[in-house]
CSV table of C-alpha atoms and ligand atoms in Angstrom, one decimal:
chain,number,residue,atom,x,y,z
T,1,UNK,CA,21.1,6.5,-29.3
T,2,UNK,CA,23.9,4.7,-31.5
T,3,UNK,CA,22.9,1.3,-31.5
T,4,UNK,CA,24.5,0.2,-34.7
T,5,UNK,CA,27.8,-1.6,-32.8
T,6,UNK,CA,24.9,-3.6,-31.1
T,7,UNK,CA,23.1,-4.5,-34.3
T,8,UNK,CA,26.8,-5.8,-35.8
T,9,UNK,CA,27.4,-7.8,-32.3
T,10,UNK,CA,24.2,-9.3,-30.9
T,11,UNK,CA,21.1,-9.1,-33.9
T,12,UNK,CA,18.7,-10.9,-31.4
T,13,UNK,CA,19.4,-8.2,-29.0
T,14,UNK,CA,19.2,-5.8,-31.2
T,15,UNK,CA,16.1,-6.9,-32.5
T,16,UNK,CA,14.5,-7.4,-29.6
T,17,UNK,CA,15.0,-4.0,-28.2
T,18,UNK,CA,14.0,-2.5,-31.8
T,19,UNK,CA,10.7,-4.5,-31.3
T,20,UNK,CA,10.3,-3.2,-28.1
T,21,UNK,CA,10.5,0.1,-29.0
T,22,UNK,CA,7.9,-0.1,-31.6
T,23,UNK,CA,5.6,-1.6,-28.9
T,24,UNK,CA,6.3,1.3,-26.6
T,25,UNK,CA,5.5,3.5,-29.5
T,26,UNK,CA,2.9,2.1,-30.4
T,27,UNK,CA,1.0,0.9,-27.5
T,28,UNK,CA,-1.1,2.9,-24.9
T,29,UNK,CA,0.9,3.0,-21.6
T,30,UNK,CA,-2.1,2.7,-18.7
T,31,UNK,CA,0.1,0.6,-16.2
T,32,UNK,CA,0.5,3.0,-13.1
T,33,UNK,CA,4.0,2.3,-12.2
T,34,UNK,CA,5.3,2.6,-15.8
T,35,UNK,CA,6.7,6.0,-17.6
T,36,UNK,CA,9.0,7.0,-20.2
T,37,UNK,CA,12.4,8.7,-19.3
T,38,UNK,CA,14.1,11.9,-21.0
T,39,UNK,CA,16.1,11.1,-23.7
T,40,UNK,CA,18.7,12.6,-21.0
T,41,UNK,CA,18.1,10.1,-18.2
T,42,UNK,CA,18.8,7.6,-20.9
T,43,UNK,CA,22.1,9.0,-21.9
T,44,UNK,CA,23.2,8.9,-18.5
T,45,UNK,CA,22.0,5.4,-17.8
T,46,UNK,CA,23.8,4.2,-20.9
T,47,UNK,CA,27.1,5.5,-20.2
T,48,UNK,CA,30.6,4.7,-19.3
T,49,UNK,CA,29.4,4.4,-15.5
T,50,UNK,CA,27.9,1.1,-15.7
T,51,UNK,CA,32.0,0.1,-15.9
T,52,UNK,CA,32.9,1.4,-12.7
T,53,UNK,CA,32.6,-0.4,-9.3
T,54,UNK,CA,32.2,2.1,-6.5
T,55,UNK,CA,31.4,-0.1,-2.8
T,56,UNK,CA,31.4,2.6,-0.3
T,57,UNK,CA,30.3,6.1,-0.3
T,58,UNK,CA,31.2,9.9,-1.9
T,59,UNK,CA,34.7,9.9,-0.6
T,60,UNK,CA,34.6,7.0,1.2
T,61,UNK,CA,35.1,4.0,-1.4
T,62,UNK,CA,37.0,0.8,-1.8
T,63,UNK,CA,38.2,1.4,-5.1
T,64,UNK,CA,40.3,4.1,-6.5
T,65,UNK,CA,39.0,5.9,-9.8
T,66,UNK,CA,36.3,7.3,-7.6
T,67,UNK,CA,36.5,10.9,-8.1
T,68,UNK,CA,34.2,11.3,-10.9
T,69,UNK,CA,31.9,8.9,-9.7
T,70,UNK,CA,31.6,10.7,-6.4
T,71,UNK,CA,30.5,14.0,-8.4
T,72,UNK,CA,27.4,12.4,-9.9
T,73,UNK,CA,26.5,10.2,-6.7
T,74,UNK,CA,26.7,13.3,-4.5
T,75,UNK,CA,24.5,15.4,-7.1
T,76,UNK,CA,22.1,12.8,-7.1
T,77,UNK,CA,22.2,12.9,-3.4
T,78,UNK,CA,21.9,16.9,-3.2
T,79,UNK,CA,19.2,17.3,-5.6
T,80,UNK,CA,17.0,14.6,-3.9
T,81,UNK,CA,17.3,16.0,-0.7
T,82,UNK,CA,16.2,19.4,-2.5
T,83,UNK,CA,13.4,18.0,-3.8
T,84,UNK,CA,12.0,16.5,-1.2
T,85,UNK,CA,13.2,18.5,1.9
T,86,UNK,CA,15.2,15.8,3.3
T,87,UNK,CA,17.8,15.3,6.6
T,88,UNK,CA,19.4,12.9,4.8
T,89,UNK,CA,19.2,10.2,1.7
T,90,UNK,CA,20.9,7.4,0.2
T,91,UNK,CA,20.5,7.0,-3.5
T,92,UNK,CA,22.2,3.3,-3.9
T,93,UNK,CA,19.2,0.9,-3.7
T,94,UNK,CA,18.7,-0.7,-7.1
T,95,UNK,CA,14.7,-0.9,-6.8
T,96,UNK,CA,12.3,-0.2,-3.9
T,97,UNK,CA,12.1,-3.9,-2.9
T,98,UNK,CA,16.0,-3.4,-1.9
T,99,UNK,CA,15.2,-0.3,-0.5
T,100,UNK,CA,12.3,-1.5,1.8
T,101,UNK,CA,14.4,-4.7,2.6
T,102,UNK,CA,17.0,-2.2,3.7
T,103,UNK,CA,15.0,-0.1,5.9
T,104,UNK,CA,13.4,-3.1,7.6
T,105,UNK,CA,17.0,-4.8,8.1
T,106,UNK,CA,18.0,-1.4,9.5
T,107,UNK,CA,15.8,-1.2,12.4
T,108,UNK,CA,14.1,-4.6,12.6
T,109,UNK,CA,15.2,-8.3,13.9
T,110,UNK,CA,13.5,-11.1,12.5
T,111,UNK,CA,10.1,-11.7,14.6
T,112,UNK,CA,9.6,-8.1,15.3
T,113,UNK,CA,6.2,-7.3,14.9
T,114,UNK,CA,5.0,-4.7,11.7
T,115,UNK,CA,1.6,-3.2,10.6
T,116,UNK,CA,1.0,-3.1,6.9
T,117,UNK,CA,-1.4,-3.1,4.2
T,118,UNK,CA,-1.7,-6.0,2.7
T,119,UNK,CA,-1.2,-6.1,-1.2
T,120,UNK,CA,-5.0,-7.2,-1.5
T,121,UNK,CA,-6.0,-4.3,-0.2
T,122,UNK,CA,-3.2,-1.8,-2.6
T,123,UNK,CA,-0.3,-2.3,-0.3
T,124,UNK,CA,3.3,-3.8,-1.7
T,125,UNK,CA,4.4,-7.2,-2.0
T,126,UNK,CA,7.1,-6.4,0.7
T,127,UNK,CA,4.7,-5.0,3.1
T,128,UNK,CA,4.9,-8.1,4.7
T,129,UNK,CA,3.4,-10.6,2.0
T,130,UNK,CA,3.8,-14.1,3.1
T,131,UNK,CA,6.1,-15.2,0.3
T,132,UNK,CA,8.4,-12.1,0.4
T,133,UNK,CA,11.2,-11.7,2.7
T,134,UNK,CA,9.1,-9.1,4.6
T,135,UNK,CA,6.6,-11.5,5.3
T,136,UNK,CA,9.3,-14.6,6.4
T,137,UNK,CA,11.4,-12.7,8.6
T,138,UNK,CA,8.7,-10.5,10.6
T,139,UNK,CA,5.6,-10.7,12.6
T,140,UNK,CA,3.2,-8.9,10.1
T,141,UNK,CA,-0.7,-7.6,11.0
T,142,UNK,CA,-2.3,-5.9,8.5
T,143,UNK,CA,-4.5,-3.4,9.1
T,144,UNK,CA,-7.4,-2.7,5.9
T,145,UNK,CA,-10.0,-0.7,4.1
T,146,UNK,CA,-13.0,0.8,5.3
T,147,UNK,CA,-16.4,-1.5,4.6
T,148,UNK,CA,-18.1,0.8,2.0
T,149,UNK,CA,-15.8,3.6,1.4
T,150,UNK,CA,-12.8,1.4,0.5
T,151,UNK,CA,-10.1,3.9,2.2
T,152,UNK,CA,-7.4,3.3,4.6
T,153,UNK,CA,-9.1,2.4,7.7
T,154,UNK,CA,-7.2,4.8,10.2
T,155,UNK,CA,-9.6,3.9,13.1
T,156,UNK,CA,-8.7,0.2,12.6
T,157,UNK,CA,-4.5,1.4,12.3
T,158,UNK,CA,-4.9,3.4,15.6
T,159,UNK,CA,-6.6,-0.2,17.4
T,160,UNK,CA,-4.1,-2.7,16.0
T,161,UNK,CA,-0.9,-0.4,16.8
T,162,UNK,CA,-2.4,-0.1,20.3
T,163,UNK,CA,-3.3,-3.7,20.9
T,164,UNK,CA,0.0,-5.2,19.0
T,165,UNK,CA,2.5,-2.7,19.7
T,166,UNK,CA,4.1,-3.2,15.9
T,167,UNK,CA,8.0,-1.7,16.2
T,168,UNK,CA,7.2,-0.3,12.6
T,169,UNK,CA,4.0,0.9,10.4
T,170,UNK,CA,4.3,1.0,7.0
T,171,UNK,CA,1.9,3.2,5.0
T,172,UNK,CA,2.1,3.3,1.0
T,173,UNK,CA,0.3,1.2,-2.0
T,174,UNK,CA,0.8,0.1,-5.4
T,175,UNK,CA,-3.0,0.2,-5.6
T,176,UNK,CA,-4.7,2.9,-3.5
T,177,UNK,CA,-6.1,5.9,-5.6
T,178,UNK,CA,-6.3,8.5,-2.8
T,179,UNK,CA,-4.6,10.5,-1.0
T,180,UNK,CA,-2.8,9.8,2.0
T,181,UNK,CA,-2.5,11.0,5.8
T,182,UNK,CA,1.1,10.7,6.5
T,183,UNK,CA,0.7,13.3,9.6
T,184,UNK,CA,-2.0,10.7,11.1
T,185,UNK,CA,-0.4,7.7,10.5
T,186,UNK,CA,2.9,9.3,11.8
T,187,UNK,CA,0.5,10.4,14.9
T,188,UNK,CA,-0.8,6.9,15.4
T,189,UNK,CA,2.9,5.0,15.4
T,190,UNK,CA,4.6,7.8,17.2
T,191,UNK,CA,1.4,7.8,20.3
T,192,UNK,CA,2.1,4.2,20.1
T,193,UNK,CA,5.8,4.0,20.4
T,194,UNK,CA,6.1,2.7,16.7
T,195,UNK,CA,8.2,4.2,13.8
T,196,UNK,CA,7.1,5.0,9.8
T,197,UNK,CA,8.1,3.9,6.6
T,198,UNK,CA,6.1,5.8,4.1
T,199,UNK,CA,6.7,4.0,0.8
T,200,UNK,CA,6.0,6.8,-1.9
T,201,UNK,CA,6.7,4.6,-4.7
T,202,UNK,CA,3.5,5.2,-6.5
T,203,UNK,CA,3.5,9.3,-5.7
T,204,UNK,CA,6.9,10.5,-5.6
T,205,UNK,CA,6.0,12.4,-8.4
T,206,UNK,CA,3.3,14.5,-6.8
T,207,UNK,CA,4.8,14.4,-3.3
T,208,UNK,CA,7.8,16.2,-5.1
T,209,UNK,CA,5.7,19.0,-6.2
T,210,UNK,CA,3.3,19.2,-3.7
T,211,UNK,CA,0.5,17.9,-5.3
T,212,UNK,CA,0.1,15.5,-2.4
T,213,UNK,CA,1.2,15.9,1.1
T,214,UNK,CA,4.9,14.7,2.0
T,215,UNK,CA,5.7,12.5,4.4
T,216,UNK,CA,9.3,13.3,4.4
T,217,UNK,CA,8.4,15.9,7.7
T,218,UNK,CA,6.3,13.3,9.8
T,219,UNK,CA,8.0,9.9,9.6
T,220,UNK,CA,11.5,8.3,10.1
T,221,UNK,CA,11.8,6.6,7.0
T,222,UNK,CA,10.5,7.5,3.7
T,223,UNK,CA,11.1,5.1,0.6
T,224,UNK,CA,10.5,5.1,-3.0
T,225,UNK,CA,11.5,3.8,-6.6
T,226,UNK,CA,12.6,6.6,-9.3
T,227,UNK,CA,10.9,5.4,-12.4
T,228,UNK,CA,6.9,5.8,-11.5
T,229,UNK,CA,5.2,9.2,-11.3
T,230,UNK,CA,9.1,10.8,-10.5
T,231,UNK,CA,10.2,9.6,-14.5
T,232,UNK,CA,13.8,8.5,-13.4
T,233,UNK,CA,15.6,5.3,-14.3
T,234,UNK,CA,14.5,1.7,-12.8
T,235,UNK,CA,16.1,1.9,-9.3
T,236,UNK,CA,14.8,3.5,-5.6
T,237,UNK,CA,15.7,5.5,-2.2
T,238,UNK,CA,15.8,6.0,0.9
T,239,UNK,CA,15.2,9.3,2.6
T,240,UNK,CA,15.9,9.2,6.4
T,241,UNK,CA,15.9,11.5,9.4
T,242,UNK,CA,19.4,12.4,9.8
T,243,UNK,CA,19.8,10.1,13.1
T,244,UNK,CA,19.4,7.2,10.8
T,245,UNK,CA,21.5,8.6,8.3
T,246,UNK,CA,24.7,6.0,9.4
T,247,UNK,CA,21.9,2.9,9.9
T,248,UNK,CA,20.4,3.5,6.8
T,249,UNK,CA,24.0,3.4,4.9
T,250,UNK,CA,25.1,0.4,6.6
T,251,UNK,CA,22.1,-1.2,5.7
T,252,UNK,CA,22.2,-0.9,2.2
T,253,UNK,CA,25.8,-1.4,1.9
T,254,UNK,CA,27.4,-3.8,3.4
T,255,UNK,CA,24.0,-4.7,4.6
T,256,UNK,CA,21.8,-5.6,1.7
T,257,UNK,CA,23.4,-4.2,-1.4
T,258,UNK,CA,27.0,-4.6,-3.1
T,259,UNK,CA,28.2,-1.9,-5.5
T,260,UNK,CA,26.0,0.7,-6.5
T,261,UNK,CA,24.8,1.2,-10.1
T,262,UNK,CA,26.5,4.7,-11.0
T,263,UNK,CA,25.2,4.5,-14.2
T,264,UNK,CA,21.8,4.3,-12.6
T,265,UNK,CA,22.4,7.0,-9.7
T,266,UNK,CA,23.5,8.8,-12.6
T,267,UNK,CA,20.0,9.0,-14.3
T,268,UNK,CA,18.3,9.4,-10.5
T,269,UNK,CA,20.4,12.6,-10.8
T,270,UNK,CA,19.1,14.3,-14.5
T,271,UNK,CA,16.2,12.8,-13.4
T,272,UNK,CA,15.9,14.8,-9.9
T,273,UNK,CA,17.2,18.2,-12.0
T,274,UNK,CA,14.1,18.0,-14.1
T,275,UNK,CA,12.2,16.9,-11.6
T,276,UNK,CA,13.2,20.2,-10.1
T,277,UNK,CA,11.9,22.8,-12.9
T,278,UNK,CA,9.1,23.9,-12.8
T,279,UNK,CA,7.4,22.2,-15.9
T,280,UNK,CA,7.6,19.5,-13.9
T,281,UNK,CA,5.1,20.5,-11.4
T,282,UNK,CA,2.7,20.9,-14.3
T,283,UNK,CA,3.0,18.0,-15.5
T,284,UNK,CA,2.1,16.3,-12.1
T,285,UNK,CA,-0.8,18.6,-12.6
T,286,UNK,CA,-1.5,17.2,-15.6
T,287,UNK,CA,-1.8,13.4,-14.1
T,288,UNK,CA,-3.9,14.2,-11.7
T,289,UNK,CA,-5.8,16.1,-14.3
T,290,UNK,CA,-6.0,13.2,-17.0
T,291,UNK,CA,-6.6,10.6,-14.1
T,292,UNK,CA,-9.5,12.5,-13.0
T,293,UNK,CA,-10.8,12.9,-16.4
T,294,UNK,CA,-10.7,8.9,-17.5
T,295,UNK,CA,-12.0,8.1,-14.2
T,296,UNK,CA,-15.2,10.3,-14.4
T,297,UNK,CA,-15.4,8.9,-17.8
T,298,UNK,CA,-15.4,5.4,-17.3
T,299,UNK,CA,-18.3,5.9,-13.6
T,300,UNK,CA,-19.9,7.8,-16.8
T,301,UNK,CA,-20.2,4.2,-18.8
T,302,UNK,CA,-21.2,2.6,-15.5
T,303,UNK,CA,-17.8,1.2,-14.4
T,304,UNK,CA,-17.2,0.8,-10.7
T,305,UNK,CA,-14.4,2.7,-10.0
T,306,UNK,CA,-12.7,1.7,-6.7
T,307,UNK,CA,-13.4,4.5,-3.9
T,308,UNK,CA,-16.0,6.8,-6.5
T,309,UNK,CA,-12.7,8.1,-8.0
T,310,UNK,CA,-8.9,8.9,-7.6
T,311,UNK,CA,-7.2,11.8,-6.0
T,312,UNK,CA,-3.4,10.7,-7.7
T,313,UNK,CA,-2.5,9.2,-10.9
T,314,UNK,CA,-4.3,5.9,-11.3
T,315,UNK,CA,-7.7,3.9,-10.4
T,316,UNK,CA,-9.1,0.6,-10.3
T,317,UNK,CA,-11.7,-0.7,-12.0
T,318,UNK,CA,-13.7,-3.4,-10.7
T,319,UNK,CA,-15.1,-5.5,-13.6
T,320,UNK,CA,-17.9,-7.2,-11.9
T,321,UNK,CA,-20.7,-4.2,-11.5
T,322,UNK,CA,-20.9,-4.0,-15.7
T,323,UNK,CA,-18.9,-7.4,-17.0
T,324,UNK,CA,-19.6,-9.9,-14.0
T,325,UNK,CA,-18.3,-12.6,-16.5
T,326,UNK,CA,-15.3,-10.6,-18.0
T,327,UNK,CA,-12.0,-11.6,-15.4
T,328,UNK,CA,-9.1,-8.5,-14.8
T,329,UNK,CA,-7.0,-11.6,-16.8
T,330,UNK,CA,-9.3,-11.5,-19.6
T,331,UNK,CA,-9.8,-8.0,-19.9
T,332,UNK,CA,-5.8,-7.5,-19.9
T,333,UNK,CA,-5.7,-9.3,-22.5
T,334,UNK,CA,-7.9,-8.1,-25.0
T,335,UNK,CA,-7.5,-4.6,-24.4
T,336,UNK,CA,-3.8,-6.0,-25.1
T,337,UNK,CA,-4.9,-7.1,-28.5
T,338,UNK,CA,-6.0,-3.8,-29.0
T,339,UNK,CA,-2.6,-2.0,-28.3
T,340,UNK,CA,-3.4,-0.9,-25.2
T,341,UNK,CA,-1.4,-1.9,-21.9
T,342,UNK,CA,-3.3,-2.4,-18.4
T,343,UNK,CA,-2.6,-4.9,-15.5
T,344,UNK,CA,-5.1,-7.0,-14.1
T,345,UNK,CA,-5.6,-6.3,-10.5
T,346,UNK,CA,-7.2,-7.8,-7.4
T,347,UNK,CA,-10.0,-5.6,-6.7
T,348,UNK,CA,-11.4,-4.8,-2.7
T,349,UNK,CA,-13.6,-8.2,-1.3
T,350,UNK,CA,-12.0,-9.5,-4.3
T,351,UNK,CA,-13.9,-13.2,-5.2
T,352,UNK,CA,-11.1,-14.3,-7.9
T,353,UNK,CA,-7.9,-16.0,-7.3
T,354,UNK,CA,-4.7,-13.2,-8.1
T,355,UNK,CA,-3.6,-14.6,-11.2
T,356,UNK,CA,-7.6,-13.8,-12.4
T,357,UNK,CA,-8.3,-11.0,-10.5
T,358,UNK,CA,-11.7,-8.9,-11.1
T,359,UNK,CA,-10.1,-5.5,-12.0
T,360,UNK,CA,-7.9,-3.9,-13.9
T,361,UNK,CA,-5.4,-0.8,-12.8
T,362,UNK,CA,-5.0,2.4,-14.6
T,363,UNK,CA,-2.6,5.3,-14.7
T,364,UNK,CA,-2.0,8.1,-16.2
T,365,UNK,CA,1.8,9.2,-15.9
T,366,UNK,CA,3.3,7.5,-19.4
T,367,UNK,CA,0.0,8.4,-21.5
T,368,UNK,CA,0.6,12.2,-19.9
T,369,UNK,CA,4.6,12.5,-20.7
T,370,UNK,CA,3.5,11.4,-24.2
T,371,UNK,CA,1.4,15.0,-24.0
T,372,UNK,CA,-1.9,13.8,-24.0
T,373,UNK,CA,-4.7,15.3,-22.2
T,374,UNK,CA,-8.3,15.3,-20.9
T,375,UNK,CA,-9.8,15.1,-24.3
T,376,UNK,CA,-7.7,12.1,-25.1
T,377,UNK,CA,-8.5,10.6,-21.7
T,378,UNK,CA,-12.7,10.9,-22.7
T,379,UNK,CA,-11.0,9.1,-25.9
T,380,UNK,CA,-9.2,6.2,-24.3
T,381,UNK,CA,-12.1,5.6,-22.2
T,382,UNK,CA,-14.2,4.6,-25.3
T,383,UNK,CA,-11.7,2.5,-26.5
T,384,UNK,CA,-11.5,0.6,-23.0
T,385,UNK,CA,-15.4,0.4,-23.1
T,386,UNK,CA,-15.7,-0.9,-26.4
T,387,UNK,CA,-13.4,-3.2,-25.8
T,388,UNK,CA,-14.8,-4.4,-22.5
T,389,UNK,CA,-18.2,-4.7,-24.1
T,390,UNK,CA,-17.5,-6.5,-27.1
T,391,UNK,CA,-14.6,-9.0,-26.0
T,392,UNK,CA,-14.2,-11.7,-28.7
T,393,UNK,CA,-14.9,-9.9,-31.6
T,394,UNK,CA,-12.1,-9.0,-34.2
T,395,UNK,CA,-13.0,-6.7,-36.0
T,396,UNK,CA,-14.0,-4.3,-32.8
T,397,UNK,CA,-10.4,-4.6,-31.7
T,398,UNK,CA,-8.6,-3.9,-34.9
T,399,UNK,CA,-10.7,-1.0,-35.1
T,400,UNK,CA,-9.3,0.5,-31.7
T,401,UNK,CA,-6.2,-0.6,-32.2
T,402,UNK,CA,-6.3,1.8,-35.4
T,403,UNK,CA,-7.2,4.3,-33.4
T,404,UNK,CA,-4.5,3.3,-30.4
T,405,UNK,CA,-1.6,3.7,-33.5
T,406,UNK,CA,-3.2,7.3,-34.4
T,407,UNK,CA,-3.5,8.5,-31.3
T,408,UNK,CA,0.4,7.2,-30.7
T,409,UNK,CA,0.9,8.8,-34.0
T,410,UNK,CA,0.1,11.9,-32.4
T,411,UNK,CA,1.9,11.9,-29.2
T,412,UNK,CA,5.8,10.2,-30.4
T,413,UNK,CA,7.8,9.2,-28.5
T,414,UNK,CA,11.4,10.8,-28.1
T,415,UNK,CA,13.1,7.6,-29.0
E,501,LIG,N1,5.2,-3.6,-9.4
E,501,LIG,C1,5.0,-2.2,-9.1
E,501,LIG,C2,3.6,-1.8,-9.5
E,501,LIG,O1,3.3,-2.1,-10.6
E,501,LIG,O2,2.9,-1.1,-8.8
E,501,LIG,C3,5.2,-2.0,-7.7
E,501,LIG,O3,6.5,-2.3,-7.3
């Protein structure tokens, strides 16, 4: 892209964003809810859309000068409900926060009563955290993770929704590496007079494809952000059962939301299209493939990887089996010296406070769009381990980063 008017308006802009490119080049991507859009999603999100205010919906707007905008929002709206087999969707929230906070406000009053996972166990910070509106406004119970296995503990779900009576379950993680039962947790809520959301942040990207079951059939609600696994712009959406469809809209706008980011909507749009071909389905494949692969490769060096394995596109590692001493904070970090880009992460029975943590979270989806594969995966797992093993020492960490920048080298970037 042009950038050279910004370079001649704002050269600490501009240099910032040209440093950040070089980083992103330059840097192995392991955080699980980051990717790296088509140079197509990026044309649209930097367009001539981000001047036009649009409050209201296709055809129904406040402004005039609408008709153009309406084309793009309505594609967007199309094609997601194509991909995903859904009654009906509303493209406008900016992120999936907004889009959760929607959904809640939608069928909710404050002190109604919700079961969640709580974000120490891989759920979301607005699945009811205390410090998130979520957590404020509503009467949260979380349900957990099975002692030993470390999976959703259904059995416990099924108790809590028959003792409390929650109005809503929500079921969805940042941090959970395997699949999910959306048909059992919609079972459980629905035998219990309870609605679904299914926050499919994480997997939207599978779940497009089919690469891991769809809740879209079994629950009311289904949310999700369009820049994880689904390689879209920052924002999210709401997919809804089409008796919802005029809640769900009012919710977002007036309800929660002002005008919508067309420029935005625009890239959910390309974005949804490419998510439709079928390359894309093999490149889900190809997440699950490489996630597979670095897990088995790090239980290989001893690591404990959280449940024995994944079944998606990312894993925890919990620290304390091989580096009792070595914090998810401290790890971060120098792996971060090294060029290579995790997030610390609380771990299950975690002993450290969150901003330590005890593990680290991987994923696959940015390393994958680059084009890299299982062979790199055994490769990156060596760097990680020799990292991990040898944590203060210099000269180990400019020798994997040398191998971070050739292995970036050989999997560029588009931009
Ligand atoms: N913060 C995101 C993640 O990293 O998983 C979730 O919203």
């Amino acid at each position: 892209m042009n950038t050279k008017r910004l370079q001649e308006t704002d050269v600490e802009i501009f240099n910032a964003i040209a440093m950040e490119k070089i980083r992103q080049n330059e840097h192995l991507e392991l955080i699980a809810s980051e990717n790296f859009v088509s140079p197509a999603v990026m044309e649209a999100v930097g367009s001539v859309l981000t001047n036009k205010y649009a409050e209201g919906y296709p055809k129904r707007r406040y402004y005039g000068g609408c008709e153009h905008i309406d084309a793009v929002e309505q594609l967007a709206i199309d094609r997601a409900r194509q991909l995903f087999g859904a009654e009906h969707v509303n493209v406008q929230p900016h992120s999936g926060s907004q889009a959760n906070a929607a959904v809640y406000a939608a069928v909710l009053r404050p002190g109604d009563k919700i079961l969640t996972l709580s974000i120490e166990n891989g759920g979301h910070l607005t699945h009811g955290h205390p410090k998130n509106s979520s957590g404020m406004l509503y009467d949260v119970v979380h349900y957990g993770l099975v002692n030993g296995t470390d999976r959703i503990d259904y059995d416990q779900m099924r108790d809590l929704a028959e003792r409390e009576h929650p109005r809503l379950i929500t079921i969805g993680a940042s941090a959970y590496s395997r699949a999910i039962d959306f048909e059992l947790v919609a079972e459980i809520a629905h035998s219990n007079g309870a609605m679904v959301l299914a926050d499919i942040a994480h997997i939207a990207g599978l779940v497009a494809v089919g690469l891991h079951g769809s809740p879209v059939p079994h629950c009311e609600f289904v949310t999700t952000t369009t820049h994880k696994t689904l390689r879209g712009p920052r924002g999210g959406m709401i997919m809804c059962k089409e008796k919802f469809a005029q809640i769900i809209d009012a919710s977002v706008f007036p309800g929660t939301q002002g005008g919508p980011l067309e420029h935005v909507i625009a890239g959910k749009a390309v974005c949804f299209l490419e998510a439709l071909r079928p390359e894309f389905k093999q490149y889900q494949a190809q997440i699950i493939g490489n996630a597979a692969a670095l897990a088995g490769a790090m239980l290989a060096r001893g690591y404990h990887v959280v449940t024995g394995g994944t079944d998606n596109h990312l894993m925890l590692i919990d620290l304390r089996t091989v580096h009792g001493n070595v914090t998810g904070k401290d790890a971060q970090v120098a792996l971060e010296r090294a060029n290579v880009t995790t997030n610390k992460n609380t771990v299950p029975h975690e002993t450290r406070s969150p901003f330590l943590a005890s593990g680290i979270r991987l994923g696959t989806p940015a390393v994958t769009t680059r084009g890299m594969r299982e062979k790199e995966m055994l490769k990156i797992a060596d760097l990680i381990a020799m990292i991990l093993s040898h944590m203060d020492d210099e000269s180990v960490a400019e020798d994997v980063r040398k191998e971070v920048l050739r292995l970036c080298a050989e999997f560029p970037l588009p931009y």
